[in-house]
Coordinates of C-alpha atoms and ligand atoms in Angstrom, one line a residue:
M1174 CA -9.2 -10.6 22.0
P1175 CA -5.9 -11.6 20.4
N1176 CA -4.8 -11.1 16.8
I1177 CA -7.6 -12.4 14.6
G1178 CA -7.4 -14.7 11.5
Y1179 CA -10.1 -15.4 9.0
L1180 CA -9.6 -18.3 6.6
N1181 CA -12.2 -19.1 4.0
G1182 CA -15.2 -17.8 6.0
Q1183 CA -14.1 -18.9 9.5
F1184 CA -12.8 -16.5 12.2
M1185 CA -10.2 -17.9 14.6
P1186 CA -7.2 -16.8 16.7
L1187 CA -4.4 -15.9 14.3
E1188 CA -2.1 -18.7 15.5
Q1189 CA -4.6 -21.3 14.6
V1190 CA -4.7 -20.3 10.9
Q1191 CA -3.2 -23.1 8.7
V1192 CA -2.8 -23.2 4.9
S1193 CA -1.7 -26.1 2.8
V1194 CA 1.9 -26.2 1.5
E1195 CA 0.3 -26.8 -1.9
D1196 CA -1.3 -23.5 -1.8
R1197 CA -0.3 -21.6 -4.9
G1198 CA 0.4 -18.5 -2.8
Y1199 CA 3.2 -20.5 -1.1
Q1200 CA 4.4 -22.3 -4.3
F1201 CA 4.3 -19.4 -6.8
G1202 CA 3.3 -16.2 -5.0
D1203 CA 0.1 -16.7 -7.1
G1204 CA -2.2 -14.2 -5.4
V1205 CA -3.0 -10.7 -4.5
Y1206 CA -3.2 -8.7 -1.3
E1207 CA -4.3 -5.4 0.4
V1208 CA -3.3 -3.7 3.6
I1209 CA -5.9 -1.5 5.3
R1210 CA -5.4 0.4 8.5
T1211 CA -8.0 1.4 11.1
Y1212 CA -8.3 4.6 13.1
R1213 CA -10.6 4.5 16.1
G1214 CA -11.8 1.1 14.9
H1215 CA -12.8 2.5 11.4
P1216 CA -11.0 1.2 8.3
F1217 CA -9.4 3.9 6.2
G1218 CA -10.4 3.7 2.5
L1219 CA -12.3 0.4 2.9
E1220 CA -14.2 0.8 -0.4
E1221 CA -11.1 1.9 -2.3
H1222 CA -9.0 -1.0 -0.9
V1223 CA -11.7 -3.6 -1.7
A1224 CA -12.2 -2.2 -5.2
R1225 CA -8.4 -2.5 -5.8
L1226 CA -8.4 -6.0 -4.4
E1227 CA -11.2 -7.0 -6.8
R1228 CA -9.4 -5.4 -9.7
S1229 CA -6.1 -7.1 -8.9
A1230 CA -7.8 -10.5 -8.6
R1231 CA -9.7 -9.9 -11.9
E1232 CA -6.5 -9.0 -13.7
L1233 CA -5.0 -12.3 -12.6
H1234 CA -8.1 -14.3 -13.5
I1235 CA -8.7 -15.3 -9.8
P1236 CA -12.5 -15.6 -9.4
L1237 CA -13.9 -14.1 -6.2
S1238 CA -16.9 -15.6 -4.5
L1239 CA -17.5 -12.7 -2.0
S1240 CA -19.5 -9.7 -3.0
K1241 CA -18.4 -6.2 -2.0
Q1242 CA -20.8 -6.2 0.9
E1243 CA -19.5 -9.6 2.0
W1244 CA -16.0 -8.2 2.0
F1245 CA -17.0 -5.2 4.0
S1246 CA -18.9 -7.3 6.6
A1247 CA -16.0 -9.9 7.0
I1248 CA -13.4 -7.1 7.4
L1249 CA -15.6 -5.1 9.8
K1250 CA -16.5 -8.2 11.8
G1251 CA -12.8 -9.1 12.2
I1252 CA -11.9 -5.5 13.3
Q1253 CA -14.7 -5.6 15.8
Q1254 CA -13.7 -9.0 17.2
S1255 CA -10.1 -7.9 17.6
G1256 CA -11.2 -4.9 19.7
Y1257 CA -8.2 -2.9 18.3
E1258 CA -8.8 0.8 17.8
S1259 CA -5.7 0.9 15.6
A1260 CA -5.4 -2.2 13.6
K1261 CA -3.5 -3.4 10.5
V1262 CA -5.8 -5.5 8.3
Y1263 CA -4.0 -7.7 5.8
I1264 CA -6.1 -9.4 3.1
Q1265 CA -4.6 -12.1 0.9
I1266 CA -6.3 -14.1 -1.8
T1267 CA -4.4 -16.9 -3.6
R1268 CA -5.5 -18.9 -6.6
G1269 CA -6.0 -21.9 -4.3
T1270 CA -4.5 -25.3 -3.6
A1271 CA -3.3 -27.8 -6.2
P1272 CA -0.3 -30.1 -6.8
R1273 CA 2.5 -27.8 -8.1
N1274 CA 2.2 -27.0 -11.8
H1275 CA 2.7 -23.6 -13.3
Q1276 CA -0.5 -24.0 -15.4
F1277 CA -3.7 -23.6 -13.4
S1278 CA -7.2 -25.0 -13.6
S1279 CA -9.9 -22.4 -13.7
S1280 CA -12.0 -24.5 -11.2
L1281 CA -9.6 -23.9 -8.2
T1282 CA -11.2 -22.4 -5.1
P1283 CA -9.2 -19.4 -4.0
T1284 CA -7.8 -19.3 -0.5
I1285 CA -9.1 -16.2 1.3
L1286 CA -7.1 -15.0 4.3
I1287 CA -7.7 -11.9 6.5
T1288 CA -5.4 -11.1 9.5
I1289 CA -6.0 -8.4 12.0
R1290 CA -3.2 -7.2 14.3
E1291 CA -2.6 -4.2 16.4
M1292 CA -1.0 -1.4 14.3
P1293 CA 2.5 -0.6 15.8
E1294 CA 2.9 3.1 16.6
F1295 CA 4.9 4.9 13.9
D1296 CA 8.0 6.8 15.1
M1297 CA 6.9 10.4 15.4
A1298 CA 10.4 11.6 15.1
S1299 CA 10.4 10.6 11.4
Y1300 CA 7.7 13.2 10.7
V1301 CA 9.6 15.9 12.6
R1302 CA 13.0 15.1 11.1
G1303 CA 12.0 13.6 7.8
V1304 CA 13.5 10.3 6.4
Q1305 CA 16.3 9.3 4.1
V1306 CA 15.7 7.4 0.9
I1307 CA 17.9 5.7 -1.7
T1308 CA 17.1 5.2 -5.3
V1309 CA 17.4 1.7 -6.9
P1310 CA 16.8 0.4 -10.4
D1311 CA 13.2 -0.8 -10.9
I1312 CA 13.7 -4.4 -11.9
R1313 CA 10.0 -5.3 -11.3
W1314 CA 7.6 -6.8 -13.9
G1315 CA 5.4 -4.8 -16.1
R1316 CA 2.1 -4.9 -14.1
C1317 CA 3.0 -3.1 -10.8
D1318 CA -0.5 -1.7 -10.9
I1319 CA -1.6 -5.2 -9.6
K1320 CA -1.0 -5.6 -5.9
S1321 CA 0.4 -9.1 -6.3
L1322 CA 2.1 -11.2 -3.7
N1323 CA 5.3 -11.3 -5.7
L1324 CA 7.4 -8.8 -3.8
L1325 CA 11.0 -10.0 -4.2
P1326 CA 12.3 -6.8 -5.9
N1327 CA 10.5 -4.8 -3.2
V1328 CA 11.9 -7.0 -0.4
L1329 CA 15.5 -6.7 -1.7
A1330 CA 15.1 -2.9 -2.3
K1331 CA 13.8 -2.3 1.2
Q1332 CA 16.7 -4.4 2.6
Q1333 CA 19.2 -2.4 0.6
A1334 CA 17.7 0.8 2.0
A1335 CA 17.8 -0.4 5.5
E1336 CA 21.5 -1.5 5.1
A1337 CA 22.2 2.0 3.7
G1338 CA 20.6 3.6 6.8
A1339 CA 17.6 4.7 4.7
F1340 CA 13.9 4.3 5.4
E1341 CA 12.8 3.6 1.8
A1342 CA 14.1 2.7 -1.6
I1343 CA 12.6 4.6 -4.5
F1344 CA 12.4 2.6 -7.8
V1345 CA 13.7 4.3 -11.0
R1346 CA 12.9 3.0 -14.4
D1347 CA 14.6 4.5 -17.5
G1348 CA 15.6 7.5 -15.4
F1349 CA 12.1 8.1 -14.1
V1350 CA 10.7 7.6 -10.6
T1351 CA 8.0 5.0 -10.3
E1352 CA 7.3 4.5 -6.6
G1353 CA 8.8 3.3 -3.3
A1354 CA 9.3 -0.3 -2.4
S1355 CA 6.1 0.0 -0.3
S1356 CA 4.9 3.6 -0.8
N1357 CA 4.1 6.2 -3.5
V1358 CA 6.3 9.2 -4.1
M1359 CA 5.2 12.9 -4.5
I1360 CA 7.1 16.0 -5.2
V1361 CA 6.4 19.7 -4.8
N1362 CA 7.7 22.6 -6.9
E1363 CA 6.2 25.9 -5.8
N1364 CA 2.4 25.5 -6.3
M1365 CA 2.7 22.3 -8.3
V1366 CA 2.3 18.8 -6.7
S1367 CA 3.3 15.9 -8.9
S1368 CA 2.9 12.1 -8.7
P1369 CA 4.2 9.8 -11.4
E1370 CA 1.6 8.8 -14.0
L1371 CA -0.5 6.0 -12.6
N1372 CA 0.2 3.4 -15.4
H1373 CA 1.1 -0.3 -15.3
Q1374 CA 4.4 0.5 -13.6
V1375 CA 2.9 2.1 -10.4
L1376 CA 0.4 1.0 -7.8
A1377 CA -2.5 3.5 -7.7
G1378 CA -2.1 4.1 -3.9
V1379 CA -5.3 4.7 -1.9
T1380 CA -3.3 7.2 0.2
L1381 CA -1.8 8.9 -2.8
Q1382 CA -5.2 9.5 -4.4
F1383 CA -6.5 10.8 -1.1
V1384 CA -3.6 13.2 -0.8
M1385 CA -4.0 14.3 -4.4
R1386 CA -7.6 15.2 -3.4
I1387 CA -6.4 17.1 -0.4
A1388 CA -3.8 19.0 -2.6
R1389 CA -6.5 20.0 -5.1
A1390 CA -8.9 21.1 -2.3
N1391 CA -6.0 23.3 -1.0
G1392 CA -5.5 25.0 -4.3
Y1393 CA -2.4 23.2 -5.6
D1394 CA -1.9 22.3 -9.3
V1395 CA -1.9 18.6 -9.1
H1396 CA -0.2 16.7 -11.9
E1397 CA 0.1 13.0 -12.7
R1398 CA 3.3 13.3 -14.7
S1399 CA 6.4 11.2 -15.0
F1400 CA 9.3 12.9 -13.3
H1401 CA 13.0 12.3 -13.7
V1402 CA 15.1 11.0 -10.8
E1403 CA 17.1 14.2 -10.9
E1404 CA 14.0 16.1 -9.9
L1405 CA 14.1 14.5 -6.5
A1406 CA 17.2 16.6 -5.8
T1407 CA 15.8 19.9 -7.2
A1408 CA 12.2 19.7 -5.8
D1409 CA 11.1 22.0 -3.0
E1410 CA 9.8 19.0 -1.2
V1411 CA 9.6 15.2 -1.6
F1412 CA 7.4 13.0 0.4
L1413 CA 6.2 9.4 0.6
V1414 CA 2.6 8.4 1.0
G1415 CA 1.1 5.1 2.0
T1416 CA -1.2 3.3 4.3
T1417 CA 1.2 2.8 7.2
I1418 CA 3.2 6.0 6.8
E1419 CA 0.4 8.5 5.8
V1420 CA 2.4 11.6 4.5
L1421 CA 6.1 11.3 5.3
P1422 CA 8.6 14.0 4.4
V1423 CA 11.9 12.9 2.7
T1424 CA 14.8 15.1 3.6
Q1425 CA 17.7 13.2 2.0
V1426 CA 18.0 11.3 -1.3
N1427 CA 21.1 9.2 -1.7
H1428 CA 22.7 11.1 1.2
S1429 CA 22.1 14.5 -0.5
K1430 CA 19.7 17.0 1.1
V1431 CA 16.3 17.8 -0.4
G1432 CA 16.0 21.6 -0.3
L1433 CA 17.3 22.7 3.2
G1434 CA 17.2 19.1 4.4
L1435 CA 14.2 19.8 6.6
P1436 CA 10.5 18.6 6.3
G1437 CA 8.6 21.1 4.2
P1438 CA 5.5 23.1 4.9
V1439 CA 3.4 21.4 2.1
A1440 CA 3.9 17.9 3.5
G1441 CA 3.1 19.2 6.9
S1442 CA -0.1 20.9 5.8
F1443 CA -1.2 17.8 3.9
M1444 CA -0.6 15.7 7.0
T1445 CA -2.7 18.2 9.0
S1446 CA -5.6 17.9 6.5
F1447 CA -5.2 14.1 6.4
S1448 CA -5.5 13.9 10.2
A1449 CA -8.6 16.1 10.2
A1450 CA -10.2 13.9 7.6
I1451 CA -9.5 10.8 9.7
E1452 CA -11.2 12.5 12.7
E1453 CA -14.3 12.8 10.6
M1454 CA -14.2 9.3 9.1
G1455 CA -17.1 7.0 9.8
P1456 CA -17.3 3.2 10.0
L1457 CA -17.1 2.7 6.2
G1458 CA -14.0 4.8 5.8
L1459 CA -13.7 8.0 3.7
K1460 CA -16.5 10.1 2.5
Ligands
PDD2477 N1 2.1 -1.1 0.5 N2 3.3 1.3 -3.7 C1 3.6 0.1 -3.3 C2 4.6 -0.8 -4.1 C3 3.1 -0.4 -2.1 O1 3.4 -1.6 -1.6 C4 2.2 0.4 -1.4 C5 1.6 0.0 -0.1 C6 1.9 1.7 -1.9 C7 0.9 2.6 -1.2 O2 -0.4 2.2 -1.4 P1 -1.6 2.5 -0.3 O3 -1.6 4.0 -0.1 O4 -2.8 2.0 -1.0 O5 -1.2 1.7 0.9 C8 2.4 2.1 -3.1 C9 1.5 -1.8 1.7 C10 1.2 -0.9 2.8 C11 2.4 -3.0 2.1 O6 2.8 -3.7 1.1 O7 2.6 -3.2 3.2

């Protein structure tokens, strides 16, 4: 089976999916999304991703007609139809279609899109060597906890990173690290593992929260605390976490080495625990 699309209740080959130019997703980026990945055909963190999708939609007053169970069954059916063991499931909900007008009617019917494609293999060398990042000013809006379609600052930051030969751009607001353009950031100092406070300026990553659980289970002191950009340079380890990258060591920030400039043992051990959890994962995701 090819890449699969699901539009408003109907499955079809992805290339047949068509959405109106008057869709508010196209006109205003007025919508929300999620990215879920499958391992051996099982979605990682299905419940957590659907819960975050529902929350994002609720925060933007986009009404959802699907129950949790209906989301699960649509996503699982799509994965099954695709036949992919390792798939990237993209879910997008927009407020719906209407002649362009900033103001919206509460009676619009949201457009629900799911796409399922094969997940490209991630470059193993990046885990072995670590990646470079740059820091950029966080010019995003005040509700980055909502996974909205509006990604212009993220798009520009990622492009800037790529042009600088870096893998990711890390946003910095008022001197403090918030997150990456499409990932969360964690640092390690001796036995302490820190993630920036999960407030309105940061997306509460499904992977991040899972890695925090792994860290606690392995006896680390885990803190949600805002940390200054300068701590990236002085930390024992820095790593990125996210759906497509899992736990990825950062070895250079703005062309300066983190520690010895090599991936650290803590990131490595979290990645090992992460892989072990995936091996045990069932059809509905994490336990
Ligand atoms: N992005 N922060 C931002 C800004 C993100 O876009 C993402 C993920 C994360 C990590 O969240 P999670 O662990 O739940 O994937 C953090 C997805 C993968 C994307 O936009 O493609």
